[in-house]
Short mmCIF file of C-alpha atoms in Angstrom, two decimals:
data_model
loop_
_atom_site.label_atom_id
_atom_site.label_comp_id
_atom_site.label_asym_id
_atom_site.label_seq_id
_atom_site.Cartn_x
_atom_site.Cartn_y
_atom_site.Cartn_z
CA UNK A 12 10.44 19.37 -18.23
CA UNK A 13 10.42 19.34 -22.01
CA UNK A 14 8.57 21.16 -24.76
CA UNK A 15 6.67 19.34 -27.44
CA UNK A 16 4.84 20.68 -30.46
CA UNK A 17 1.27 19.47 -30.25
CA UNK A 18 -1.44 20.93 -32.50
CA UNK A 19 1.15 23.45 -33.76
CA UNK A 20 1.66 24.77 -30.24
CA UNK A 21 4.50 24.45 -27.76
CA UNK A 22 3.24 22.35 -24.88
CA UNK A 23 5.11 21.56 -21.63
CA UNK A 24 5.36 17.83 -21.06
CA UNK A 25 7.29 15.52 -18.76
CA UNK A 26 9.72 12.80 -19.81
CA UNK A 27 6.87 10.42 -20.55
CA UNK A 28 4.96 12.97 -22.61
CA UNK A 29 2.31 13.79 -20.00
CA UNK A 30 1.12 17.42 -19.89
CA UNK A 31 2.50 19.45 -17.02
CA UNK A 32 0.03 22.31 -17.17
CA UNK A 33 -3.58 21.34 -17.70
CA UNK A 34 -4.33 24.90 -18.87
CA UNK A 35 -2.52 24.05 -22.11
CA UNK A 36 -4.97 21.23 -22.81
CA UNK A 37 -7.93 21.62 -25.15
CA UNK A 38 -9.88 19.41 -27.54
CA UNK A 39 -7.45 20.07 -30.36
CA UNK A 40 -4.42 19.07 -28.28
CA UNK A 41 -6.38 16.07 -27.06
CA UNK A 42 -7.13 14.88 -30.60
CA UNK A 43 -3.49 15.22 -31.61
CA UNK A 44 -2.26 13.15 -28.66
CA UNK A 45 -4.97 10.56 -29.33
CA UNK A 46 -3.87 10.40 -32.94
CA UNK A 47 -0.30 9.65 -31.82
CA UNK A 48 -1.74 6.72 -29.85
CA UNK A 49 -3.68 5.58 -32.94
CA UNK A 50 -6.94 6.44 -31.27
CA UNK A 51 -9.77 8.29 -33.01
CA UNK A 52 -11.84 10.15 -30.46
CA UNK A 53 -15.53 9.20 -30.32
CA UNK A 54 -18.35 10.46 -28.07
CA UNK A 55 -17.55 7.67 -25.62
CA UNK A 56 -13.86 8.64 -25.55
CA UNK A 57 -14.80 12.23 -24.69
CA UNK A 58 -17.09 11.06 -21.95
CA UNK A 59 -14.29 9.03 -20.39
CA UNK A 60 -11.80 11.89 -20.74
CA UNK A 61 -14.18 14.28 -18.99
CA UNK A 62 -14.80 11.76 -16.22
CA UNK A 63 -11.05 11.32 -15.67
CA UNK A 64 -10.41 15.07 -15.63
CA UNK A 65 -13.22 15.57 -13.15
CA UNK A 66 -11.78 12.89 -10.83
CA UNK A 67 -8.32 14.40 -11.17
CA UNK A 68 -9.50 17.89 -10.29
CA UNK A 69 -11.23 16.53 -7.21
CA UNK A 70 -7.89 14.89 -6.30
CA UNK A 71 -9.48 11.47 -6.33
CA UNK A 72 -7.05 8.71 -7.30
CA UNK A 73 -7.69 7.00 -10.61
CA UNK A 74 -7.90 3.26 -10.81
CA UNK A 75 -9.36 0.48 -12.88
CA UNK A 76 -11.75 -0.12 -9.97
CA UNK A 77 -12.90 3.49 -10.17
CA UNK A 78 -13.71 2.92 -13.82
CA UNK A 79 -15.85 -0.07 -12.89
CA UNK A 80 -17.89 2.09 -10.54
CA UNK A 81 -17.86 5.20 -12.73
CA UNK A 82 -21.17 4.53 -14.43
CA UNK A 83 -19.53 5.94 -17.58
CA UNK A 84 -18.00 2.80 -19.00
CA UNK A 85 -17.25 -0.79 -18.05
CA UNK A 86 -13.73 -2.13 -17.93
CA UNK A 87 -13.97 -4.24 -21.08
CA UNK A 88 -15.09 -1.21 -23.08
CA UNK A 89 -12.35 0.86 -21.45
CA UNK A 90 -9.71 -1.60 -22.68
CA UNK A 91 -11.36 -1.57 -26.09
CA UNK A 92 -11.35 2.24 -26.34
CA UNK A 93 -7.80 2.71 -25.12
CA UNK A 94 -5.95 -0.47 -26.09
CA UNK A 95 -2.72 -1.37 -24.27
CA UNK A 96 -2.72 0.12 -20.77
CA UNK A 97 -6.00 2.05 -20.83
CA UNK A 98 -5.35 4.17 -17.73
CA UNK A 99 -1.94 5.26 -18.98
CA UNK A 100 -3.25 6.09 -22.44
CA UNK A 101 -6.46 7.78 -21.34
CA UNK A 102 -4.74 10.05 -18.80
CA UNK A 103 -2.12 11.01 -21.39
CA UNK A 104 -4.91 12.01 -23.77
CA UNK A 105 -6.87 13.77 -21.01
CA UNK A 106 -3.86 15.97 -20.23
CA UNK A 107 -3.61 14.85 -16.61
CA UNK A 108 -0.76 13.08 -14.77
CA UNK A 109 -0.20 9.35 -15.16
CA UNK A 110 -1.79 7.67 -12.13
CA UNK A 111 0.81 6.96 -9.51
CA UNK A 112 1.26 3.28 -9.14
CA UNK A 113 3.40 3.41 -6.08
CA UNK A 114 0.77 3.59 -3.38
CA UNK B 30 -12.50 16.05 31.11
CA UNK B 31 -12.15 15.71 27.37
CA UNK B 32 -12.09 12.47 25.40
CA UNK B 33 -9.60 11.41 22.81
CA UNK B 34 -10.77 8.25 21.13
CA UNK B 35 -8.60 5.96 19.01
CA UNK B 36 -10.26 3.39 16.77
CA UNK B 37 -8.05 0.39 16.10
CA UNK B 38 -5.20 -1.02 18.20
CA UNK B 39 -2.99 -2.20 15.37
CA UNK B 40 0.43 -0.75 14.64
CA UNK B 41 -0.72 2.86 14.17
CA UNK B 42 -3.36 2.96 16.92
CA UNK B 43 -1.09 1.37 19.52
CA UNK B 44 1.73 3.79 18.72
CA UNK B 45 -0.63 6.76 19.04
CA UNK B 46 -1.89 5.52 22.43
CA UNK B 47 1.70 5.35 23.65
CA UNK B 48 2.77 8.70 22.24
CA UNK B 49 -0.29 10.56 23.52
CA UNK B 50 -0.25 8.91 26.94
CA UNK B 51 3.10 10.67 27.41
CA UNK B 52 2.13 13.98 25.87
CA UNK B 53 -1.51 14.81 26.65
CA UNK B 54 -2.09 16.28 30.12
CA UNK B 55 -3.83 13.57 32.19
CA UNK B 56 -5.90 16.02 34.16
CA UNK B 57 -7.64 17.24 31.02
CA UNK B 58 -7.73 14.24 28.72
CA UNK B 59 -8.96 10.68 28.91
CA UNK B 60 -7.58 8.47 26.14
CA UNK B 61 -9.65 5.48 25.01
CA UNK B 62 -8.71 2.89 22.41
CA UNK B 63 -11.12 0.41 20.84
CA UNK B 64 -10.32 -2.81 19.03
CA UNK B 65 -12.38 -5.97 18.81
CA UNK B 66 -9.39 -8.33 18.61
CA UNK B 67 -7.28 -9.64 21.48
CA UNK B 68 -4.22 -10.52 19.44
CA UNK B 69 -1.72 -8.07 18.02
CA UNK B 70 0.01 -9.53 14.98
CA UNK B 71 3.46 -8.59 13.72
CA UNK B 72 2.24 -8.38 10.15
CA UNK B 73 5.67 -8.22 8.44
CA UNK B 74 6.21 -11.71 9.87
CA UNK B 75 3.40 -13.13 7.72
CA UNK B 76 5.89 -13.11 4.84
CA UNK B 77 8.10 -15.58 6.69
CA UNK B 78 5.41 -17.92 8.03
CA UNK B 79 4.78 -19.80 4.75
CA UNK B 80 8.47 -20.69 4.47
CA UNK B 81 8.74 -22.01 8.03
CA UNK B 82 11.22 -19.22 8.86
CA UNK B 83 9.07 -17.85 11.66
CA UNK B 84 6.84 -19.78 14.01
CA UNK B 85 3.33 -18.76 15.03
CA UNK B 86 4.53 -17.48 18.39
CA UNK B 87 6.99 -15.06 16.84
CA UNK B 88 4.31 -13.06 15.07
CA UNK B 89 1.61 -12.65 17.71
CA UNK B 90 1.26 -11.28 21.20
CA UNK B 91 -1.56 -10.15 23.40
CA UNK B 92 -2.47 -6.62 22.26
CA UNK B 93 -3.20 -5.38 25.77
CA UNK B 94 0.46 -5.62 26.74
CA UNK B 95 1.27 -2.72 24.46
CA UNK B 96 -1.45 -0.34 25.63
CA UNK B 97 -0.32 1.96 28.46
CA UNK B 98 -2.09 1.55 31.80
CA UNK B 99 -3.50 5.05 31.73
CA UNK B 100 -5.35 4.37 28.51
CA UNK B 101 -8.85 2.93 28.62
CA UNK B 102 -8.85 -0.19 26.41
CA UNK B 103 -12.20 -1.43 25.12
CA UNK B 104 -12.48 -4.75 23.30
CA UNK B 105 -15.63 -4.35 21.25
CA UNK B 106 -16.75 -4.17 17.66
CA UNK B 107 -17.02 -0.73 16.10
CA UNK B 108 -20.36 -0.17 14.46
CA UNK B 109 -20.11 3.36 13.08
CA UNK B 110 -18.86 6.90 13.52
CA UNK B 111 -21.32 9.78 13.77
CA UNK B 112 -19.08 12.75 12.93
CA UNK B 113 -21.89 15.31 13.22
CA UNK B 114 -22.55 14.45 16.86
CA UNK B 115 -18.94 13.45 17.70
CA UNK B 116 -19.91 9.94 18.70
CA UNK B 117 -18.86 6.39 17.93
CA UNK B 118 -21.35 3.57 18.29
CA UNK B 119 -19.86 0.27 19.42
CA UNK B 120 -21.72 -3.04 19.53
CA UNK B 121 -23.52 -2.18 22.77
CA UNK B 122 -22.57 1.33 23.83
CA UNK B 123 -21.92 4.77 22.39
CA UNK B 124 -18.81 6.82 23.13
CA UNK B 125 -18.43 10.60 22.89
CA UNK B 126 -15.24 12.13 21.64
CA UNK B 127 -13.64 15.53 21.36
CA UNK B 128 -10.89 14.23 19.10
CA UNK B 129 -11.09 11.03 17.09
CA UNK B 130 -8.13 9.16 15.61
CA UNK B 131 -9.07 6.55 13.06
CA UNK B 132 -6.51 3.75 12.78
CA UNK B 133 -8.70 0.93 11.53
CA UNK B 134 -6.20 -0.21 8.92
CA UNK B 135 -6.84 -2.18 5.78
CA UNK B 136 -7.51 -5.82 5.06
CA UNK B 137 -7.95 -8.17 2.17
CA UNK B 138 -11.27 -8.33 0.35
CA UNK B 139 -11.12 -11.52 -1.76
CA UNK B 140 -14.82 -11.28 -2.59
CA UNK B 141 -14.05 -8.29 -4.80
CA UNK B 142 -12.67 -10.63 -7.48
CA UNK B 143 -14.96 -13.12 -9.18
CA UNK B 144 -13.98 -16.72 -8.58
CA UNK B 145 -11.25 -15.95 -6.06
CA UNK B 146 -13.13 -17.40 -3.12
CA UNK B 147 -14.33 -20.33 -5.26
CA UNK B 148 -13.75 -24.07 -4.80
CA UNK B 149 -9.94 -23.67 -4.97
CA UNK B 150 -9.67 -21.07 -2.17
CA UNK B 151 -7.20 -22.30 0.46
CA UNK B 152 -6.75 -25.50 -1.61
CA UNK B 153 -4.72 -24.17 -4.53
CA UNK B 154 -5.33 -20.46 -4.00
CA UNK B 155 -3.84 -18.71 -0.99
CA UNK B 156 -3.17 -15.28 0.45
CA UNK B 157 -0.41 -14.54 2.93
CA UNK B 158 -1.77 -11.20 4.16
CA UNK B 159 -3.73 -12.87 6.94
CA UNK B 160 -2.42 -15.05 9.74
CA UNK B 161 -4.75 -17.87 8.72
CA UNK B 162 -3.81 -17.53 5.05
CA UNK B 163 -0.07 -17.56 5.74
CA UNK B 164 -0.40 -20.69 7.91
CA UNK B 165 -2.58 -22.50 5.37
CA UNK B 166 -0.01 -21.68 2.69
CA UNK B 167 2.80 -22.96 4.91
CA UNK B 168 1.02 -26.29 5.25
CA UNK B 169 0.45 -26.44 1.51
CA UNK B 170 4.09 -25.64 0.69
CA UNK B 171 5.42 -28.25 3.10
CA UNK B 172 4.38 -31.06 0.81
CA UNK B 173 3.74 -29.37 -2.51
CA UNK B 174 5.38 -31.29 -5.30
CA UNK B 175 5.89 -28.41 -7.67
CA UNK B 176 4.33 -26.99 -10.80
CA UNK B 177 3.30 -23.49 -11.84
CA UNK B 178 3.49 -21.03 -8.96
CA UNK B 179 1.83 -17.73 -9.78
CA UNK B 180 2.42 -14.82 -7.39
CA UNK B 181 -0.18 -12.18 -8.09
CA UNK B 182 -1.31 -8.68 -7.10
CA UNK B 183 -4.97 -7.89 -7.76
CA UNK B 184 -4.94 -4.09 -7.64
CA UNK B 185 -3.21 -1.20 -5.92
CA UNK B 186 -2.98 0.10 -3.28
CA UNK B 187 -1.93 -2.82 -1.11
CA UNK B 188 -0.34 -3.08 2.27
CA UNK B 189 3.44 -3.41 2.00
CA UNK B 190 3.68 -3.13 -1.80
CA UNK B 191 6.99 -5.01 -1.96
CA UNK B 192 5.82 -8.08 -0.01
CA UNK B 193 4.56 -10.05 -3.04
CA UNK B 194 7.89 -9.60 -4.78
CA UNK B 195 9.71 -10.63 -1.62
CA UNK B 196 7.46 -13.67 -1.55
CA UNK B 197 8.59 -14.61 -5.07
CA UNK B 198 12.27 -14.17 -4.11
CA UNK B 199 11.90 -16.19 -0.93
CA UNK B 200 10.00 -18.91 -2.81
CA UNK B 201 12.96 -19.21 -5.19
CA UNK B 202 15.31 -19.71 -2.22
CA UNK B 203 12.93 -22.06 -0.46
CA UNK B 204 12.56 -24.41 -3.41
CA UNK B 205 16.30 -24.31 -4.11
CA UNK B 206 16.97 -25.35 -0.54
CA UNK B 207 14.49 -28.18 -0.87
CA UNK B 208 16.27 -29.31 -4.04
CA UNK B 209 13.16 -28.89 -6.17
CA UNK B 210 13.63 -25.52 -7.85
CA UNK B 211 13.68 -27.26 -11.26
CA UNK B 212 10.16 -28.53 -10.59
CA UNK B 213 8.73 -25.05 -9.94
CA UNK B 214 8.00 -22.35 -12.47
CA UNK B 215 7.56 -18.98 -10.78
CA UNK B 216 5.59 -16.22 -12.52
CA UNK B 217 5.06 -12.79 -11.01
CA UNK B 218 1.87 -11.08 -12.20
CA UNK B 219 1.27 -7.40 -11.51
CA UNK B 220 -1.23 -4.73 -12.59
CA UNK B 221 1.67 -2.25 -12.70
CA UNK B 222 4.02 -1.73 -15.62
CA UNK B 223 7.07 -3.03 -13.75
CA UNK B 224 7.98 -5.45 -10.98
CA UNK B 225 8.66 -2.76 -8.43
CA UNK B 226 6.17 -0.08 -7.54
CA UNK B 227 8.76 2.65 -8.00
CA UNK B 228 10.34 3.13 -11.46
CA UNK B 229 13.88 3.67 -10.10
CA UNK B 230 13.66 0.36 -8.27
CA UNK B 231 12.51 -1.44 -11.37
CA UNK B 232 15.48 -0.05 -13.24
CA UNK B 233 18.04 -0.81 -10.55
CA UNK B 234 16.67 -4.17 -9.54
CA UNK B 235 15.23 -5.96 -12.53
CA UNK B 236 18.37 -8.13 -12.64
CA UNK B 237 17.07 -9.94 -9.56
CA UNK B 238 14.18 -11.42 -11.49
CA UNK B 239 16.46 -12.68 -14.24
CA UNK B 240 18.95 -14.05 -11.76
CA UNK B 241 16.23 -15.99 -9.99
CA UNK B 242 14.47 -17.03 -13.18
CA UNK B 243 11.19 -15.47 -12.20
CA UNK B 244 8.96 -14.73 -15.17
CA UNK B 245 7.06 -11.46 -15.07
CA UNK B 246 3.69 -10.46 -16.50
CA UNK B 247 2.94 -6.74 -16.23
CA UNK B 248 -0.19 -4.61 -16.84
CA UNK B 249 -2.41 -7.53 -15.88
CA UNK B 250 -5.77 -6.33 -14.53
CA UNK B 251 -7.55 -9.43 -13.27
CA UNK B 252 -11.17 -9.95 -14.26
CA UNK B 253 -11.74 -13.37 -12.71
CA UNK B 254 -10.24 -16.63 -11.48
CA UNK B 255 -11.32 -19.54 -13.62
CA UNK B 256 -11.47 -22.39 -11.10
CA UNK B 257 -12.11 -25.07 -13.74
CA UNK B 258 -9.20 -24.12 -15.96
CA UNK B 259 -7.06 -23.13 -12.97
CA UNK B 260 -6.14 -19.82 -14.54
CA UNK B 261 -6.40 -16.11 -13.84
CA UNK B 262 -8.02 -14.15 -16.65
CA UNK B 263 -7.74 -10.44 -17.41
CA UNK B 264 -9.95 -7.97 -19.27
CA UNK B 265 -8.41 -8.67 -22.63
CA UNK B 266 -9.02 -12.39 -22.07
CA UNK B 267 -5.40 -13.20 -21.42
CA UNK B 268 -5.10 -16.34 -19.31
CA UNK B 269 -2.29 -17.29 -16.95
CA UNK B 270 -2.53 -20.90 -15.76
CA UNK B 271 -1.48 -21.90 -12.24
CA UNK B 272 -1.09 -24.98 -10.10
CA UNK B 273 -0.64 -22.82 -7.02
CA UNK B 274 -1.86 -19.23 -6.92
CA UNK B 275 -0.53 -16.96 -4.20
CA UNK B 276 -2.50 -13.78 -4.55
CA UNK B 277 -2.77 -10.45 -2.82
CA UNK B 278 -6.49 -9.72 -3.03
CA UNK B 279 -7.89 -6.19 -3.19
CA UNK B 280 -7.09 -4.32 0.01
CA UNK B 281 -9.86 -2.27 1.58
CA UNK B 282 -10.44 -0.16 4.65
CA UNK B 283 -12.72 -1.35 7.45
CA UNK B 284 -16.46 -1.83 6.86
CA UNK B 285 -17.12 0.54 9.79
CA UNK B 286 -15.70 3.33 7.60
CA UNK B 287 -18.12 2.43 4.84
CA UNK B 288 -21.04 2.30 7.27
CA UNK B 289 -20.04 5.75 8.53
CA UNK B 290 -19.91 7.19 5.01
CA UNK B 291 -16.38 8.45 5.56
CA UNK B 292 -14.46 6.47 2.95
CA UNK B 293 -13.73 6.41 -0.77
CA UNK B 294 -14.37 3.49 -3.17
CA UNK B 295 -12.03 1.33 -1.14
CA UNK B 296 -13.19 2.57 2.28
CA UNK B 297 -10.02 4.62 2.74
CA UNK B 298 -10.60 8.01 4.34
CA UNK B 299 -9.75 11.16 2.36
CA UNK B 300 -7.01 12.69 4.50
CA UNK B 301 -4.76 15.76 4.20
CA UNK B 302 -1.46 14.24 3.20
CA UNK B 303 0.85 16.56 5.16
CA UNK B 304 -1.19 17.03 8.38
CA UNK B 305 -3.16 13.72 8.58
CA UNK B 306 -6.36 15.58 9.38
CA UNK B 307 -9.53 14.11 7.89
CA UNK B 308 -10.64 16.28 4.96
CA UNK B 309 -14.30 16.27 5.95
CA UNK B 310 -14.07 16.84 9.73
CA UNK B 311 -11.50 18.93 11.61
CA UNK B 312 -11.58 16.93 14.84
CA UNK B 313 -11.00 13.60 13.10
CA UNK B 314 -7.46 12.49 12.30
CA UNK B 315 -6.48 9.44 10.31
CA UNK B 316 -3.29 7.40 10.44
CA UNK B 317 -1.71 4.35 8.84
CA UNK B 318 -3.44 2.13 6.32
CA UNK B 319 -6.84 3.74 6.95
CA UNK B 320 -5.89 6.94 5.08
CA UNK B 321 -6.02 7.52 1.35
CA UNK B 322 -2.70 9.44 1.31
CA UNK B 323 -0.43 8.44 -1.59
CA UNK B 324 2.21 6.82 0.62
CA UNK B 325 2.93 3.14 1.06
CA UNK B 326 0.63 1.25 3.36
CA UNK B 327 3.38 0.03 5.65
CA UNK B 328 4.35 0.00 9.30
CA UNK B 329 7.28 2.32 8.72
CA UNK B 330 4.95 4.91 7.22
CA UNK B 331 2.58 4.62 10.19
CA UNK B 332 5.60 5.03 12.47
CA UNK B 333 6.75 8.25 10.81
CA UNK B 334 3.16 9.51 10.62
CA UNK B 335 2.66 8.87 14.33
CA UNK B 336 5.39 11.35 15.24
CA UNK B 337 3.87 14.09 13.09
CA UNK B 338 0.34 13.27 14.18
CA UNK B 339 1.26 13.41 17.87
CA UNK B 340 2.60 16.94 17.42
CA UNK B 341 -0.47 17.92 15.43
CA UNK B 342 -2.89 16.57 18.02
CA UNK B 343 -1.13 18.62 20.68
CA UNK B 344 -1.22 21.70 18.44
CA UNK B 345 -4.91 21.08 17.74
CA UNK B 346 -5.80 20.83 21.44
CA UNK B 347 -4.14 24.20 22.00
CA UNK B 348 -5.87 25.79 19.03
CA UNK B 349 -2.70 26.25 16.96
CA UNK B 350 -2.27 25.71 13.24
CA UNK B 351 -1.27 22.17 12.25
CA UNK B 352 2.20 21.34 10.94
CA UNK B 353 2.28 20.54 7.23
CA UNK B 354 5.00 18.07 7.95
CA UNK B 355 4.44 14.49 6.88
CA UNK B 356 6.31 13.88 3.62
CA UNK B 357 5.27 10.31 2.80
CA UNK B 358 8.51 8.92 4.21
CA UNK B 359 8.78 5.14 3.94
CA UNK B 360 11.71 2.94 4.79
CA UNK B 361 11.47 -0.69 3.79
CA UNK B 362 13.63 -3.73 3.82
CA UNK B 363 13.11 -5.99 0.82
CA UNK B 364 14.06 -9.62 1.30
CA UNK B 365 15.74 -10.95 -1.84
CA UNK B 366 16.30 -14.53 -0.68
CA UNK B 367 19.47 -16.42 0.28
CA UNK B 368 19.78 -14.37 3.46
CA UNK B 369 20.14 -11.08 1.68
CA UNK B 370 17.98 -8.00 1.64
CA UNK B 371 17.76 -4.54 0.16
CA UNK B 372 16.80 -1.34 1.91
CA UNK B 373 14.83 1.43 0.28
CA UNK B 374 14.06 4.91 1.58
CA UNK B 375 11.66 7.27 -0.19
CA UNK B 376 8.83 9.76 0.20
CA UNK B 377 5.93 11.33 -1.75
CA UNK B 378 8.25 13.12 -4.14
CA UNK B 379 11.59 11.35 -4.01
CA UNK B 380 12.05 7.92 -5.56
CA UNK B 381 14.32 5.41 -3.81
CA UNK B 382 18.02 6.21 -4.26
CA UNK B 383 21.42 4.64 -3.78
CA UNK B 384 23.57 5.54 -0.80
CA UNK B 385 23.89 4.63 2.86
CA UNK B 386 21.50 4.63 5.81
CA UNK B 387 21.06 6.08 8.36
CA UNK B 388 24.50 7.76 8.36
CA UNK B 389 25.99 9.47 5.31
CA UNK B 390 28.90 7.45 3.87
CA UNK B 391 29.06 5.17 6.92
CA UNK B 392 25.80 3.29 6.66
CA UNK B 393 25.98 0.63 7.96
CA UNK B 394 22.99 -0.21 5.80
CA UNK B 395 23.24 0.19 2.04
CA UNK B 396 20.34 1.58 0.08
CA UNK B 397 19.13 -0.25 -3.03
CA UNK B 398 21.95 -2.82 -2.85
CA UNK B 399 21.64 -6.39 -1.70
CA UNK B 400 23.53 -7.26 1.46
CA UNK B 401 23.51 -9.74 4.29
CA UNK B 402 23.62 -6.84 6.73
CA UNK B 403 20.28 -5.56 5.42
CA UNK B 404 18.81 -9.04 5.95
CA UNK B 405 19.92 -8.96 9.59
CA UNK B 406 18.36 -5.53 9.78
CA UNK B 407 15.05 -6.95 8.63
CA UNK B 408 15.19 -9.79 11.15
CA UNK B 409 16.25 -7.44 13.96
CA UNK B 410 13.29 -5.29 13.11
CA UNK B 411 10.92 -7.78 14.72
CA UNK B 412 12.54 -7.02 18.07
CA UNK B 413 12.48 -3.29 17.39
CA UNK B 414 8.79 -3.56 16.48
CA UNK B 415 7.69 -5.26 19.70
CA UNK B 416 10.03 -3.41 22.02
CA UNK B 417 10.39 0.09 20.62
CA UNK B 418 8.13 0.95 17.75
CA UNK B 419 4.79 -0.05 19.28
CA UNK B 420 5.70 1.61 22.54
CA UNK B 421 6.33 4.88 20.77
CA UNK B 422 10.06 4.91 21.37
CA UNK B 423 11.86 6.68 18.52
CA UNK B 424 14.36 4.63 16.56
CA UNK B 425 17.70 6.41 17.00
CA UNK B 426 18.96 8.37 14.00
CA UNK B 427 15.94 7.60 11.84
CA UNK B 428 13.97 10.80 11.30
CA UNK B 429 10.30 11.18 10.54
CA UNK B 430 11.10 13.07 7.35
CA UNK B 431 13.33 11.64 4.66
CA UNK B 432 16.94 12.78 4.93
CA UNK B 433 18.95 13.49 1.80
CA UNK B 434 22.32 13.01 3.47
CA UNK B 435 24.42 10.13 2.19
CA UNK B 436 22.16 9.59 -0.78
CA UNK B 437 23.24 9.40 -4.38
CA UNK B 438 20.84 10.58 -7.04
CA UNK B 439 22.16 8.56 -9.93
CA UNK B 440 19.19 6.67 -11.31
CA UNK B 441 16.97 8.28 -13.88
CA UNK B 442 13.61 6.80 -14.67
CA UNK B 443 13.12 5.43 -18.16
CA UNK B 444 11.62 7.55 -20.89
CA UNK B 445 8.56 5.87 -22.20
#
C-alpha cells in the first residue's frame, strides 16, 4: 500500500494507483485522477463512473460485455471517453479496483 | 427418501456423483444425475487434437462408465430449473429435488461476435474448444501451406485461460517439425494487457514469446470479423489480418440457466466463492465452469471445489454451517512446445510463484519453470483424469487448498 496526494489529500492507493478505500473517493478526487489521465469529466463520464461503482458494490464483475448491455453507453463511446484501455482507466477514475483479468 | 439432483455429467458433475455416492447415506438419499450427452470428453485433450498428438479415441469415452451404479443416470435435455418449487423440468418429465447441484459447465458462443460464424467459419476460422472444432482444425492444419496464423481470445472469462497460449506455443513446434516455420507468422491477440492472465506469469514468462517469435497484440477487444478482408477488427478500428484464425469465442453458461433466470450476463450463476452455495437459493449449489466465482474455469479447479462441496453438502444435510473453505486453488500445466511444459499453482489471492510441487524442495515438478518432467506430468494427467479424478479419488499429496510450502515469493508485479 502507498500514499498519494490527490486533491491535496493523502489517499491510500495500490502499486498501480488504484484506490484501496472507496470511502476516500469523492468527485474532487475523481476529477484529479481524471486530469492525470488527460480526461475532462463530462456528464456522460459521470454516468459511466456511477454505473461502474454500482456494479462494483453489487460485486458484479466488470467487463466490456457488461458495458454493451449497460444501457448507459455503447462500447465505441466508451473507448472514446476513456481512450487507451477504457475499463482500466474508468475504474481508476471511479475509485474501484482494476477488473481482475485472471478469471 | 430425499433427492439430490445433479445437473450435468461433465468433469464436475461426474466427480460429485462419485464423491456423494460414497458419503451420503443410501437409506435417506437418492442421487440422480442428468446430462443429455452420451459421450464424456477429456477436454484438455482438445489442445492436442489439432496437432495430431492425440487421436479421437484418446479424448472420449462413454460417460455412463464413470457414473456409480447407485446413482440414477438420466440422459435427457434440461429445460429449466424452478427454484421456488424445487423442481427441474426435463424434456418430458419433471424431477423434484431437496438439494440441487448445478454443474452445467460453459461452452463457446460464437454467435456473440459479429461475423465470426460467417462464410469463413470452419474454412479459415476455427475454434479448438469443441471436439468438432479441434478435429476440423486438425484437418485444416494437415495441409495448410502457411501464412498469417492469428490465435485470438474474444473475451474473458474462458475455460482454461492458458490454452490459447499453449496453442500458439505448440503451433510453433508443429510448424518447425514440419520444416515450414518460416512460412508461418504467428500473432497472439488478447483482450488482456499481457500474454498470461496473471501478471507474475507475464513477467516471468514473456521470454517464451520472444524465443518462439510469436508476435503479441494486447488490449484488443474484438468488434467484428471482417470476412471479406479476412481481418479481425476492434472498437478503435484496428485491424489484424489473418489467413488462418484460431479463436476462442465468448464462453457462456448453459441456456438452461438463462431460461431459469439464474445466471448473469454470461449465464454464469452468482455463487458464494468460499462455500459454492448459490447466492439466491440455499438448497442450490454450483460447481465448476457454471459458477461466476473469480477462479479459473478449469478441471483442476472443479476437482478442488468438489472436495469442499462434498463436505458442504454433508454439512448442509445435517443442518450445520457451511465451511468457508474453497480458496480458488488452481493447478495447471502449460505446454510450451518441444516436449516441455510449465506448472503453475495459484488461488484467489496468491499469484503463481516459483518453487517445487507438490513437495517442498523435492518437487519433482518445478513451478513456473519449463521442464520435460512437467510435460510428462501433463501427458500422465490424461490417465489420472480417467482413472482417478472423475471417480473422485484424491490425487496423493495435492491438497484442495493451495499450500505455501516449497514456494518462493520472488516475483513482484510491475508498477504501471
